[in-house]
CSV table of N, CA and C in Angstrom, one decimal:
chain,number,residue,atom,x,y,z
A,1,UNK,N,-164.4,234.7,-49.8
A,1,UNK,CA,-163.5,235.8,-49.6
A,1,UNK,C,-162.1,235.3,-49.0
A,2,UNK,N,-162.2,234.2,-48.3
A,2,UNK,CA,-160.9,233.7,-47.7
A,2,UNK,C,-160.0,233.2,-48.8
A,3,UNK,N,-160.6,232.6,-49.9
A,3,UNK,CA,-159.9,232.1,-51.0
A,3,UNK,C,-159.1,233.3,-51.7
A,4,UNK,N,-159.8,234.4,-51.8
A,4,UNK,CA,-159.1,235.6,-52.5
A,4,UNK,C,-158.0,236.0,-51.7
A,5,UNK,N,-158.1,236.1,-50.4
A,5,UNK,CA,-157.0,236.6,-49.5
A,5,UNK,C,-155.7,235.8,-49.6
A,6,UNK,N,-155.8,234.6,-49.9
A,6,UNK,CA,-154.6,233.7,-50.0
A,6,UNK,C,-154.0,233.8,-51.4
A,7,UNK,N,-154.9,233.7,-52.4
A,7,UNK,CA,-154.4,233.6,-53.8
A,7,UNK,C,-154.4,234.9,-54.5
A,8,UNK,N,-155.5,235.6,-54.4
A,8,UNK,CA,-155.8,236.8,-55.2
A,8,UNK,C,-154.7,237.9,-55.0
A,9,UNK,N,-154.3,238.1,-53.7
A,9,UNK,CA,-153.3,239.1,-53.5
A,9,UNK,C,-152.0,238.7,-54.1
A,10,UNK,N,-151.6,237.5,-54.0
A,10,UNK,CA,-150.4,237.0,-54.6
A,10,UNK,C,-150.4,237.1,-56.1
A,11,UNK,N,-151.5,236.8,-56.7
A,11,UNK,CA,-151.7,236.9,-58.2
A,11,UNK,C,-151.5,238.4,-58.6
A,12,UNK,N,-152.1,239.3,-57.9
A,12,UNK,CA,-152.0,240.7,-58.2
A,12,UNK,C,-150.6,241.2,-58.1
A,13,UNK,N,-149.9,240.8,-57.0
A,13,UNK,CA,-148.5,241.2,-56.8
A,13,UNK,C,-147.6,240.6,-58.0
A,14,UNK,N,-147.9,239.3,-58.4
A,14,UNK,CA,-147.1,238.7,-59.4
A,14,UNK,C,-147.3,239.4,-60.8
A,15,UNK,N,-148.6,239.8,-61.0
A,15,UNK,CA,-148.9,240.5,-62.3
A,15,UNK,C,-148.2,241.9,-62.3
A,16,UNK,N,-148.2,242.6,-61.2
A,16,UNK,CA,-147.5,243.9,-61.1
A,16,UNK,C,-146.0,243.7,-61.3
A,17,UNK,N,-145.4,242.7,-60.7
A,17,UNK,CA,-144.0,242.4,-60.9
A,17,UNK,C,-143.7,242.1,-62.4
A,18,UNK,N,-144.5,241.3,-63.0
A,18,UNK,CA,-144.3,240.9,-64.4
A,18,UNK,C,-144.5,242.2,-65.3
A,19,UNK,N,-145.4,243.0,-64.9
A,19,UNK,CA,-145.6,244.3,-65.7
A,19,UNK,C,-144.4,245.1,-65.7
A,20,UNK,N,-143.7,245.2,-64.5
A,20,UNK,CA,-142.5,246.0,-64.4
A,20,UNK,C,-141.3,245.3,-65.2
A,21,UNK,N,-141.3,244.0,-65.2
A,21,UNK,CA,-140.2,243.3,-65.9
A,21,UNK,C,-140.4,243.3,-67.4
A,22,UNK,N,-141.7,243.5,-67.9
A,22,UNK,CA,-142.0,243.4,-69.3
A,22,UNK,C,-141.3,244.5,-70.2
A,23,UNK,N,-140.8,245.5,-69.5
A,23,UNK,CA,-140.1,246.5,-70.3
A,23,UNK,C,-138.8,246.0,-70.9
A,24,UNK,N,-138.3,244.9,-70.3
A,24,UNK,CA,-137.0,244.4,-70.7
A,24,UNK,C,-137.1,243.0,-71.4
A,25,UNK,N,-138.1,242.3,-71.1
A,25,UNK,CA,-138.2,240.9,-71.6
A,25,UNK,C,-139.6,240.5,-72.0
A,26,UNK,N,-139.7,239.4,-72.8
A,26,UNK,CA,-141.0,238.9,-73.1
A,26,UNK,C,-141.6,238.0,-72.0
A,27,UNK,N,-142.9,238.3,-71.7
A,27,UNK,CA,-143.5,237.5,-70.6
A,27,UNK,C,-144.4,236.4,-71.2
A,28,UNK,N,-144.2,235.2,-70.8
A,28,UNK,CA,-144.9,234.1,-71.4
A,28,UNK,C,-144.6,233.9,-72.8
A,29,UNK,N,-145.6,233.6,-73.6
A,29,UNK,CA,-145.3,233.5,-75.1
A,29,UNK,C,-145.8,234.7,-75.8
A,30,UNK,N,-146.2,235.8,-75.1
A,30,UNK,CA,-146.6,237.0,-75.7
A,30,UNK,C,-148.1,237.1,-76.0
A,31,UNK,N,-148.8,236.0,-75.8
A,31,UNK,CA,-150.3,235.9,-76.0
A,31,UNK,C,-151.0,236.3,-74.7
A,32,UNK,N,-152.3,236.6,-74.7
A,32,UNK,CA,-153.1,236.9,-73.6
A,32,UNK,C,-153.1,235.7,-72.6
A,33,UNK,N,-153.3,234.5,-73.0
A,33,UNK,CA,-153.3,233.4,-72.2
A,33,UNK,C,-151.9,233.1,-71.6
A,34,UNK,N,-150.9,233.3,-72.4
A,34,UNK,CA,-149.5,233.1,-72.0
A,34,UNK,C,-149.2,234.0,-70.8
A,35,UNK,N,-149.7,235.2,-70.8
A,35,UNK,CA,-149.4,236.1,-69.7
A,35,UNK,C,-150.1,235.6,-68.4
A,36,UNK,N,-151.3,235.1,-68.6
A,36,UNK,CA,-152.1,234.6,-67.4
A,36,UNK,C,-151.3,233.4,-66.9
A,37,UNK,N,-150.9,232.5,-67.8
A,37,UNK,CA,-150.2,231.3,-67.4
A,37,UNK,C,-148.9,231.6,-66.7
A,38,UNK,N,-148.1,232.6,-67.2
A,38,UNK,CA,-146.9,233.0,-66.6
A,38,UNK,C,-147.1,233.7,-65.2
A,39,UNK,N,-148.2,234.4,-65.0
A,39,UNK,CA,-148.5,235.0,-63.7
A,39,UNK,C,-148.9,233.9,-62.7
A,40,UNK,N,-149.7,233.0,-63.1
A,40,UNK,CA,-150.1,232.0,-62.2
A,40,UNK,C,-149.0,231.0,-61.9
A,41,UNK,N,-148.0,230.9,-62.8
A,41,UNK,CA,-146.8,230.1,-62.5
A,41,UNK,C,-146.0,230.6,-61.3
A,42,UNK,N,-146.1,232.0,-61.1
A,42,UNK,CA,-145.4,232.6,-60.1
A,42,UNK,C,-146.1,232.4,-58.7
A,43,UNK,N,-147.3,232.0,-58.7
A,43,UNK,CA,-148.1,231.8,-57.5
A,43,UNK,C,-148.2,230.3,-57.2
A,44,UNK,N,-147.4,229.7,-56.3
A,44,UNK,CA,-147.4,228.2,-56.1
A,44,UNK,C,-148.7,227.6,-55.7
A,45,UNK,N,-149.6,228.3,-55.0
A,45,UNK,CA,-150.8,227.6,-54.6
A,45,UNK,C,-152.0,228.0,-55.4
A,46,UNK,N,-151.8,228.6,-56.6
A,46,UNK,CA,-152.9,228.9,-57.5
A,46,UNK,C,-153.2,227.6,-58.4
A,47,UNK,N,-154.5,227.4,-58.6
A,47,UNK,CA,-154.9,226.2,-59.3
A,47,UNK,C,-154.6,226.5,-60.8
A,48,UNK,N,-154.2,225.4,-61.5
A,48,UNK,CA,-154.0,225.5,-63.0
A,48,UNK,C,-155.3,225.8,-63.7
A,49,UNK,N,-155.2,226.5,-64.8
A,49,UNK,CA,-156.3,227.0,-65.5
A,49,UNK,C,-156.4,226.5,-67.0
A,50,UNK,N,-157.6,226.4,-67.5
A,50,UNK,CA,-157.8,226.1,-69.0
A,50,UNK,C,-158.0,227.4,-69.7
A,51,UNK,N,-157.7,227.5,-71.0
A,51,UNK,CA,-157.9,228.7,-71.8
A,51,UNK,C,-159.2,229.4,-71.7
A,52,UNK,N,-160.3,228.7,-71.3
A,52,UNK,CA,-161.6,229.3,-71.3
A,52,UNK,C,-162.2,229.3,-69.9
A,53,UNK,N,-161.6,228.7,-68.9
A,53,UNK,CA,-162.1,228.6,-67.6
A,53,UNK,C,-161.0,228.9,-66.6
A,54,UNK,N,-161.0,230.1,-66.0
A,54,UNK,CA,-159.9,230.5,-65.2
A,54,UNK,C,-160.2,230.3,-63.7
A,55,UNK,N,-161.2,229.7,-63.3
A,55,UNK,CA,-161.6,229.5,-61.9
A,55,UNK,C,-163.1,229.7,-61.7
A,56,UNK,N,-163.5,230.2,-60.5
A,56,UNK,CA,-164.9,230.3,-60.2
A,56,UNK,C,-165.4,231.6,-60.9
A,57,UNK,N,-166.5,231.5,-61.6
A,57,UNK,CA,-167.1,232.6,-62.3
A,57,UNK,C,-167.8,233.5,-61.2
A,58,UNK,N,-167.4,234.8,-61.1
A,58,UNK,CA,-168.0,235.7,-60.1
A,58,UNK,C,-168.8,236.8,-60.7
A,59,UNK,N,-168.6,237.1,-62.0
A,59,UNK,CA,-169.3,238.2,-62.7
A,59,UNK,C,-169.4,238.0,-64.2
A,60,UNK,N,-170.6,238.2,-64.7
A,60,UNK,CA,-170.9,238.1,-66.1
A,60,UNK,C,-171.7,239.2,-66.6
A,61,UNK,N,-171.3,239.9,-67.6
A,61,UNK,CA,-172.0,241.0,-68.2
A,61,UNK,C,-172.1,240.8,-69.7
A,62,UNK,N,-173.3,240.8,-70.3
A,62,UNK,CA,-173.5,240.6,-71.7
A,62,UNK,C,-174.2,241.9,-72.2
A,63,UNK,N,-173.5,242.7,-73.0
A,63,UNK,CA,-174.0,244.0,-73.4
A,63,UNK,C,-174.1,244.9,-72.1
A,64,UNK,N,-175.1,245.7,-72.0
A,64,UNK,CA,-175.2,246.6,-70.9
A,64,UNK,C,-175.8,245.9,-69.6
A,65,UNK,N,-176.2,244.6,-69.8
A,65,UNK,CA,-176.9,243.9,-68.7
A,65,UNK,C,-176.0,243.0,-67.9
A,66,UNK,N,-176.0,243.2,-66.6
A,66,UNK,CA,-175.2,242.3,-65.7
A,66,UNK,C,-176.0,241.1,-65.5
A,67,UNK,N,-175.5,239.9,-65.9
A,67,UNK,CA,-176.3,238.7,-65.7
A,67,UNK,C,-176.0,237.9,-64.5
A,68,UNK,N,-174.8,238.1,-63.9
A,68,UNK,CA,-174.4,237.3,-62.7
A,68,UNK,C,-173.4,238.1,-62.0
A,69,UNK,N,-173.6,238.3,-60.7
A,69,UNK,CA,-172.7,239.0,-59.8
A,69,UNK,C,-172.7,238.2,-58.5
A,70,UNK,N,-171.8,237.3,-58.3
A,70,UNK,CA,-171.7,236.5,-57.1
A,70,UNK,C,-170.9,237.3,-56.0
A,71,UNK,N,-170.0,238.1,-56.4
A,71,UNK,CA,-169.1,238.8,-55.5
A,71,UNK,C,-168.6,240.1,-56.1
A,72,UNK,N,-168.0,241.0,-55.3
A,72,UNK,CA,-167.3,242.1,-55.9
A,72,UNK,C,-166.1,241.7,-56.7
A,73,UNK,N,-165.7,242.4,-57.7
A,73,UNK,CA,-164.5,242.2,-58.5
A,73,UNK,C,-163.3,242.6,-57.6
A,74,UNK,N,-162.3,241.8,-57.4
A,74,UNK,CA,-161.2,242.1,-56.6
A,74,UNK,C,-159.9,242.0,-57.3
A,75,UNK,N,-158.8,242.7,-56.9
A,75,UNK,CA,-157.5,242.6,-57.5
A,75,UNK,C,-157.1,241.1,-57.5
A,76,UNK,N,-156.5,240.6,-58.6
A,76,UNK,CA,-156.1,239.3,-58.7
A,76,UNK,C,-157.0,238.4,-59.4
A,77,UNK,N,-158.3,238.9,-59.7
A,77,UNK,CA,-159.2,238.1,-60.5
A,77,UNK,C,-158.8,238.2,-61.9
A,78,UNK,N,-159.3,237.2,-62.7
A,78,UNK,CA,-159.0,237.2,-64.2
A,78,UNK,C,-160.2,237.7,-64.9
A,79,UNK,N,-160.0,238.7,-65.8
A,79,UNK,CA,-161.1,239.2,-66.6
A,79,UNK,C,-161.0,238.8,-68.1
A,80,UNK,N,-162.1,238.4,-68.7
A,80,UNK,CA,-162.1,237.9,-70.1
A,80,UNK,C,-163.1,238.8,-70.9
A,81,UNK,N,-162.6,239.4,-71.9
A,81,UNK,CA,-163.5,240.2,-72.8
A,81,UNK,C,-163.6,239.5,-74.2
A,82,UNK,N,-164.8,239.3,-74.6
A,82,UNK,CA,-165.1,238.6,-75.9
A,82,UNK,C,-166.0,239.4,-76.7
A,83,UNK,N,-165.5,239.8,-77.9
A,83,UNK,CA,-166.3,240.6,-78.9
A,83,UNK,C,-166.9,241.9,-78.2
A,84,UNK,N,-166.1,242.5,-77.3
A,84,UNK,CA,-166.7,243.6,-76.5
A,84,UNK,C,-166.5,244.9,-77.3
A,85,UNK,N,-167.6,245.7,-77.3
A,85,UNK,CA,-167.6,247.0,-77.9
A,85,UNK,C,-168.0,248.0,-76.8
A,86,UNK,N,-167.1,248.9,-76.5
A,86,UNK,CA,-167.3,249.9,-75.4
A,86,UNK,C,-167.5,251.2,-76.0
A,87,UNK,N,-168.4,252.0,-75.6
A,87,UNK,CA,-168.7,253.3,-76.1
A,87,UNK,C,-169.1,254.2,-74.9
A,88,UNK,N,-168.3,255.3,-74.8
A,88,UNK,CA,-168.6,256.2,-73.7
A,88,UNK,C,-167.9,257.5,-73.8
A,89,UNK,N,-167.6,258.2,-72.7
A,89,UNK,CA,-166.9,259.5,-72.6
A,89,UNK,C,-165.7,259.4,-71.7
A,90,UNK,N,-164.6,260.0,-72.1
A,90,UNK,CA,-163.5,260.3,-71.2
A,90,UNK,C,-163.4,261.8,-71.2
A,91,UNK,N,-163.8,262.4,-70.1
A,91,UNK,CA,-163.9,263.8,-70.0
A,91,UNK,C,-164.9,264.3,-71.0
A,92,UNK,N,-164.6,265.2,-71.9
A,92,UNK,CA,-165.5,265.8,-72.8
A,92,UNK,C,-165.5,265.0,-74.2
A,93,UNK,N,-164.5,264.1,-74.3
A,93,UNK,CA,-164.3,263.4,-75.6
A,93,UNK,C,-165.0,262.1,-75.6
A,94,UNK,N,-165.8,261.8,-76.6
A,94,UNK,CA,-166.4,260.5,-76.8
A,94,UNK,C,-165.4,259.5,-77.3
A,95,UNK,N,-165.5,258.2,-76.9
A,95,UNK,CA,-164.6,257.2,-77.4
A,95,UNK,C,-165.4,255.9,-77.8
A,96,UNK,N,-164.9,255.2,-78.7
A,96,UNK,CA,-165.4,253.8,-79.0
A,96,UNK,C,-164.2,252.9,-79.1
A,97,UNK,N,-164.4,251.7,-78.5
A,97,UNK,CA,-163.3,250.8,-78.3
A,97,UNK,C,-163.8,249.4,-78.6
A,98,UNK,N,-163.2,248.6,-79.5
A,98,UNK,CA,-163.5,247.3,-79.8
A,98,UNK,C,-162.4,246.4,-79.3
A,99,UNK,N,-162.8,245.4,-78.4
A,99,UNK,CA,-161.8,244.6,-77.7
A,99,UNK,C,-162.2,243.1,-77.8
A,100,UNK,N,-161.3,242.3,-78.1
A,100,UNK,CA,-161.5,240.8,-78.1
A,100,UNK,C,-162.2,240.4,-79.4
A,101,UNK,N,-162.0,241.1,-80.5
A,101,UNK,CA,-162.5,240.7,-81.8
A,101,UNK,C,-161.7,239.6,-82.3
A,102,UNK,N,-162.2,238.4,-82.5
A,102,UNK,CA,-161.4,237.3,-83.1
A,102,UNK,C,-160.7,236.5,-82.0
A,103,UNK,N,-159.9,237.1,-81.1
A,103,UNK,CA,-159.3,236.4,-80.0
A,103,UNK,C,-159.7,237.1,-78.7
A,104,UNK,N,-160.1,236.2,-77.7
A,104,UNK,CA,-160.5,236.7,-76.4
A,104,UNK,C,-159.3,237.5,-75.8
A,105,UNK,N,-159.6,238.6,-75.1
A,105,UNK,CA,-158.6,239.4,-74.4
A,105,UNK,C,-158.8,239.0,-72.9
A,106,UNK,N,-157.7,238.5,-72.3
A,106,UNK,CA,-157.7,238.1,-71.0
A,106,UNK,C,-156.6,238.8,-70.2
A,107,UNK,N,-156.9,239.2,-69.0
A,107,UNK,CA,-156.0,239.9,-68.1
A,107,UNK,C,-156.2,239.7,-66.7
A,108,UNK,N,-155.3,240.3,-65.8
A,108,UNK,CA,-155.4,240.2,-64.4
A,108,UNK,C,-155.9,241.6,-63.9
A,109,UNK,N,-156.9,241.5,-63.0
A,109,UNK,CA,-157.4,242.8,-62.4
A,109,UNK,C,-156.4,243.4,-61.5
A,110,UNK,N,-156.0,244.6,-61.7
A,110,UNK,CA,-155.0,245.3,-60.8
A,110,UNK,C,-155.8,246.1,-59.8
A,111,UNK,N,-156.9,246.7,-60.2
A,111,UNK,CA,-157.7,247.4,-59.2
A,111,UNK,C,-159.1,247.5,-59.8
A,112,UNK,N,-160.1,247.7,-58.9
A,112,UNK,CA,-161.5,247.9,-59.3
A,112,UNK,C,-162.1,249.0,-58.5
A,113,UNK,N,-162.7,250.0,-59.3
A,113,UNK,CA,-163.4,251.1,-58.6
A,113,UNK,C,-164.9,250.8,-58.7
A,114,UNK,N,-165.5,250.4,-57.6
A,114,UNK,CA,-166.9,250.0,-57.7
A,114,UNK,C,-167.8,251.2,-58.0
A,115,UNK,N,-167.5,252.4,-57.5
A,115,UNK,CA,-168.3,253.6,-57.7
A,115,UNK,C,-168.4,253.9,-59.1
A,116,UNK,N,-167.3,253.9,-59.9
A,116,UNK,CA,-167.3,254.2,-61.3
A,116,UNK,C,-167.5,252.9,-62.2
A,117,UNK,N,-167.5,251.8,-61.6
A,117,UNK,CA,-167.6,250.5,-62.3
A,117,UNK,C,-166.5,250.4,-63.3
A,118,UNK,N,-165.3,250.7,-62.8
A,118,UNK,CA,-164.1,250.8,-63.7
A,118,UNK,C,-163.0,249.7,-63.2
A,119,UNK,N,-162.5,249.0,-64.1
A,119,UNK,CA,-161.5,248.0,-63.8
A,119,UNK,C,-160.2,248.2,-64.5
A,120,UNK,N,-159.1,248.2,-63.8
A,120,UNK,CA,-157.8,248.4,-64.4
A,120,UNK,C,-157.2,247.0,-64.5
A,121,UNK,N,-156.7,246.6,-65.7
A,121,UNK,CA,-156.3,245.3,-66.1
A,121,UNK,C,-154.9,245.3,-66.6
A,122,UNK,N,-154.1,244.3,-66.1
A,122,UNK,CA,-152.8,244.0,-66.7
A,122,UNK,C,-153.0,242.9,-67.7
A,123,UNK,N,-152.6,243.2,-69.0
A,123,UNK,CA,-152.9,242.2,-70.1
A,123,UNK,C,-151.7,242.3,-71.0
A,124,UNK,N,-151.5,241.2,-71.8
A,124,UNK,CA,-150.5,241.2,-72.8
A,124,UNK,C,-150.7,242.3,-73.8
A,125,UNK,N,-149.6,242.9,-74.3
A,125,UNK,CA,-149.6,243.9,-75.3
A,125,UNK,C,-149.3,243.3,-76.6
A,126,UNK,N,-150.2,243.4,-77.6
A,126,UNK,CA,-150.0,242.8,-78.9
A,126,UNK,C,-149.4,243.7,-79.9
A,127,UNK,N,-149.0,244.9,-79.5
A,127,UNK,CA,-148.3,245.9,-80.4
A,127,UNK,C,-146.8,245.6,-80.5
A,128,UNK,N,-146.3,245.6,-81.7
A,128,UNK,CA,-144.9,245.2,-81.9
A,128,UNK,C,-144.1,246.5,-81.5
A,129,UNK,N,-142.9,246.2,-80.8
A,129,UNK,CA,-142.0,247.2,-80.5
A,129,UNK,C,-142.2,247.9,-79.2
A,130,UNK,N,-143.2,247.5,-78.4
A,130,UNK,CA,-143.5,248.1,-77.1
A,130,UNK,C,-143.4,247.1,-76.1
A,131,UNK,N,-143.5,247.5,-74.8
A,131,UNK,CA,-143.4,246.5,-73.7
A,131,UNK,C,-144.4,245.5,-73.9
A,132,UNK,N,-144.2,244.3,-73.3
A,132,UNK,CA,-145.0,243.1,-73.6
A,132,UNK,C,-146.3,243.0,-72.7
A,133,UNK,N,-146.3,243.8,-71.6
A,133,UNK,CA,-147.5,243.8,-70.8
A,133,UNK,C,-147.9,245.3,-70.6
A,134,UNK,N,-149.3,245.5,-70.7
A,134,UNK,CA,-149.8,246.9,-70.5
A,134,UNK,C,-150.8,246.9,-69.5
A,135,UNK,N,-151.0,248.1,-68.9
A,135,UNK,CA,-152.1,248.3,-68.0
A,135,UNK,C,-153.2,249.1,-68.6
A,136,UNK,N,-154.4,248.6,-68.7
A,136,UNK,CA,-155.5,249.2,-69.5
A,136,UNK,C,-156.7,249.3,-68.5
A,137,UNK,N,-157.5,250.4,-68.7
A,137,UNK,CA,-158.7,250.6,-67.9
A,137,UNK,C,-159.9,250.4,-68.7
A,138,UNK,N,-160.9,249.7,-68.2
A,138,UNK,CA,-162.2,249.5,-68.9
A,138,UNK,C,-163.3,249.9,-67.9
A,139,UNK,N,-164.3,250.6,-68.5
A,139,UNK,CA,-165.4,251.0,-67.7
A,139,UNK,C,-166.6,250.0,-68.0
A,140,UNK,N,-167.0,249.2,-67.1
A,140,UNK,CA,-168.0,248.2,-67.4
A,140,UNK,C,-169.3,248.7,-67.8
A,141,UNK,N,-169.7,249.9,-67.3
A,141,UNK,CA,-171.0,250.5,-67.7
A,141,UNK,C,-171.0,251.0,-69.2
A,142,UNK,N,-169.8,251.1,-69.8
A,142,UNK,CA,-169.7,251.5,-71.2
A,142,UNK,C,-169.8,250.3,-72.2
A,143,UNK,N,-170.0,249.1,-71.7
A,143,UNK,CA,-170.1,247.9,-72.6
A,143,UNK,C,-171.5,248.0,-73.4
A,144,UNK,N,-171.4,248.0,-74.7
A,144,UNK,CA,-172.7,248.1,-75.5
A,144,UNK,C,-173.0,246.7,-76.1
A,145,UNK,N,-172.0,245.9,-76.4
A,145,UNK,CA,-172.2,244.6,-76.9
A,145,UNK,C,-171.0,243.7,-76.6
A,146,UNK,N,-171.2,242.4,-76.7
A,146,UNK,CA,-170.1,241.5,-76.3
A,146,UNK,C,-170.3,241.0,-74.9
A,147,UNK,N,-169.3,240.4,-74.4
A,147,UNK,CA,-169.3,239.7,-73.0
A,147,UNK,C,-168.1,240.1,-72.2
A,148,UNK,N,-168.3,240.3,-70.9
A,148,UNK,CA,-167.2,240.4,-70.0
A,148,UNK,C,-167.5,239.4,-68.9
A,149,UNK,N,-166.5,238.5,-68.6
A,149,UNK,CA,-166.6,237.6,-67.6
A,149,UNK,C,-165.4,237.8,-66.6
A,150,UNK,N,-165.6,237.6,-65.3
A,150,UNK,CA,-164.6,237.7,-64.3
A,150,UNK,C,-164.6,236.4,-63.5
A,151,UNK,N,-163.4,235.9,-63.4
A,151,UNK,CA,-163.1,234.6,-62.7
A,151,UNK,C,-162.3,234.8,-61.5
A,152,UNK,N,-162.6,234.1,-60.4
A,152,UNK,CA,-161.7,234.1,-59.3
A,152,UNK,C,-160.9,232.8,-59.3
A,153,UNK,N,-159.6,232.9,-59.3
A,153,UNK,CA,-158.7,231.8,-59.3
A,153,UNK,C,-158.7,231.1,-58.0
A,154,UNK,N,-158.8,229.8,-58.0
A,154,UNK,CA,-159.0,229.0,-56.8
A,154,UNK,C,-157.6,228.5,-56.3
A,155,UNK,N,-157.6,228.1,-55.1
A,155,UNK,CA,-156.4,227.6,-54.5
A,155,UNK,C,-156.4,226.1,-54.7
A,156,UNK,N,-155.1,225.5,-54.9
A,156,UNK,CA,-155.0,224.1,-55.1
A,156,UNK,C,-155.3,223.3,-53.8
């Protein structure tokens, strides 16, 4: 928890700042990993990351089953979605969402609601003509197939 207090808060603040700046300029190289690299570049004491390992693994969910939960998900953590298919309800309307098909979707956790198992993520926006970073919400209980991993970025 002490590691998160020093690095996690700074990462969350940097991601929020880059989200605000993204309306005017391209963040990183426009890819998901490019956004993570640009965010971590803003935090001087954050450890450098590889495209598939972003720090200590704190949460793994494959399909509807949670396989590993070392700690609560906290703002500033890095979330990775691979071939994820989410299916649930928003109000009275049913929804289906496919995320990370072909390329892994990676983002920074902005907030986590434990009661609803809902995570708000800052991630690169791949849609042309819109701002380059978007804020998206995923409900972890709605995962039907695929994998969600959450990493805690370590201090150097």
